Amino acid sequence: MNPSPAPLMSLEQALEQILSSITPIEGAETQSIMDACGRILAESIHSPLNVPPYRNSAMDGYSVRSADLPTSGETTLELIGTSWAGTPFAGEVGEKQCIRIMTGAKMPEGADTVIMQEDVQAREQHITIGKGHKAGQHVRHIGEDIHEGEEVLLPGKVLKAAELGLLASLGIAEVRVQRPLKAAFFSTGDELCTVGEPLQEGQIYDSNRYTIFGMLKEQGVEIHDLGVIRDQREDVETAFKRAAELADIVFTSGGVSVGDADFVKQTLEKLGTVNLWKIAMKPGKPLAFGRIDKAYFFGLPGNPVSAMATFYQVALPALHKLMGQTTQAPLRLKLRCLDRLKKRPGRIDFQRGILDYEGDELVVRSVGAQGSHILSSMSRANCFIILPAEQGMVEAGTEVQVQPFSSL
Ligand code: AMP
Ligand code: MG
């Protein structure tokens, strides 16, 4: 069988083509804000109120009139009441008067300044204050955080701890979120043994299904695991059909390198459309992308590190777009690399590195062996070292671009 002539393509080109062909899924649902944790906002949120809703104290102390602040010497003020958080003082503070006030408690009419309790001599119904206080100090103003009507969250935002708190602070109990994205995946390969079964001669354990599961789980999608599929035309075809029925997006691993390419291509051409690409990246290179019926399809390379690198660098932006999530480009840092890195010009390289401090300088080292089959390198690493296509060898001590895994 002749392998398909797969064109070599830059990573940018591949990403551009893939992203431009993806239309976000439709369908939103209403969830309570706690159930919406980790979900993608499907509406724009405008604040129904001012935060804070009333002037309040930033300190435990005394609420006074700035006109009464002494410019020299001391002043004694009459204490006429207390404003507690939750139980405001009902009256007005007049000339030479003050009230005791707690953090977060409402500022009374008449007063505009708070004196910290540490700066006051208090006795019975009077306090004495010295000079050096600023008019208006320690007061939180209406709408200082958020103005009524202000747009505080945009659709596409992933709702995390801060957003849940923000919504709650606005009195918003429920929001519209995108429906969960459904992802199905299976591994292909006659050599694959499923965890839990004894390994036969010539077999290896299927690890890609677990890394793919983990990477999808990190994205909070609904997961359908279709197991290991043998390299049999009918089995692969059946699995593809089933996956496309179940999911919005289908991931497979293996079977897209030169020897197998026609096989996957022929199977998929019966069911949809498929592009087989050679991407000028390392690890990675072979990638199938297309559609089976309404579902999108990513055929990731079989080599375990290639499958992960291709997922993170190529599939993830597409997954985010499909989910309706606005993505921030992952963090990229320029750091000194302590090791010499082997590299030949031609392909963009995602080497595995370890970010660490040397004294107070953040530096990066190589994890060592960079083979696309060495999965332990991904586990030891905490970042990709990104070396551009045209780059050759990297001498120790040179600055390189680093992408922390934690930002992916
Ligand atoms: P393939 O792309 O199917 O030719 O596979 C390339 C390499 O990746 C081969 O060494 C396979 O044994 C290995 N491989 C393929 N699928 C998996 C998998 N699910 N888990 C671990 N290794 C795999
Ligand atoms: Mg295979």
Short mmCIF file of C-alpha atoms and ligand atoms in Angstrom, two decimals, residues 187-189 191-192 204-209 231 253-257 260 286 300-304 373, ligand 1:
data_model
loop_
_atom_site.label_atom_id
_atom_site.label_comp_id
_atom_site.label_asym_id
_atom_site.label_seq_id
_atom_site.Cartn_x
_atom_site.Cartn_y
_atom_site.Cartn_z
CA SER A 187 -6.43 3.92 21.04
CA THR A 188 -5.54 1.93 17.97
CA GLY A 189 -2.87 -0.74 17.77
CA GLU A 191 0.35 -4.28 20.17
CA LEU A 192 -1.72 -2.60 22.89
CA ILE A 204 2.94 -2.84 25.46
CA TYR A 205 0.43 -1.29 27.80
CA ASP A 206 -1.85 1.31 26.28
CA SER A 207 -0.79 4.53 27.98
CA ASN A 208 -2.15 7.09 25.53
CA ARG A 209 -5.73 6.45 26.51
CA ASP A 231 -6.00 -2.49 13.57
CA SER A 253 -3.99 7.79 18.98
CA GLY A 254 -1.84 5.80 16.63
CA GLY A 255 -2.37 4.73 13.08
CA VAL A 256 -1.60 8.09 11.47
CA SER A 257 2.09 7.58 10.71
CA ASP A 260 -0.89 3.25 8.55
CA PRO A 286 1.86 13.08 11.85
CA LEU A 300 -2.95 12.03 17.39
CA PRO A 301 0.37 10.29 16.80
CA GLY A 302 0.95 6.98 18.61
CA ASN A 303 4.21 7.84 20.31
CA PRO A 304 3.26 8.80 23.85
CA HIS A 373 8.62 7.31 23.25
P1 AMP B 1 1.70 4.28 15.45
O1 AMP B 1 1.48 5.76 15.24
O2 AMP B 1 0.45 3.52 15.60
O3 AMP B 1 2.59 3.75 14.37
O4 AMP B 1 2.50 4.16 16.79
C1 AMP B 1 3.75 4.79 16.99
C2 AMP B 1 4.40 4.27 18.25
O5 AMP B 1 3.60 4.61 19.36
C3 AMP B 1 4.56 2.76 18.32
O6 AMP B 1 5.78 2.48 18.98
C4 AMP B 1 3.39 2.31 19.12
O7 AMP B 1 3.60 1.09 19.78
C5 AMP B 1 3.25 3.44 20.12
N1 AMP B 1 1.88 3.56 20.55
C6 AMP B 1 0.80 3.65 19.76
N2 AMP B 1 -0.31 3.73 20.48
C7 AMP B 1 0.05 3.70 21.78
C8 AMP B 1 -0.65 3.76 23.01
N3 AMP B 1 -1.97 3.87 23.04
N4 AMP B 1 0.05 3.70 24.17
C9 AMP B 1 1.39 3.60 24.14
N5 AMP B 1 2.12 3.56 23.00
C10 AMP B 1 1.48 3.59 21.83
#
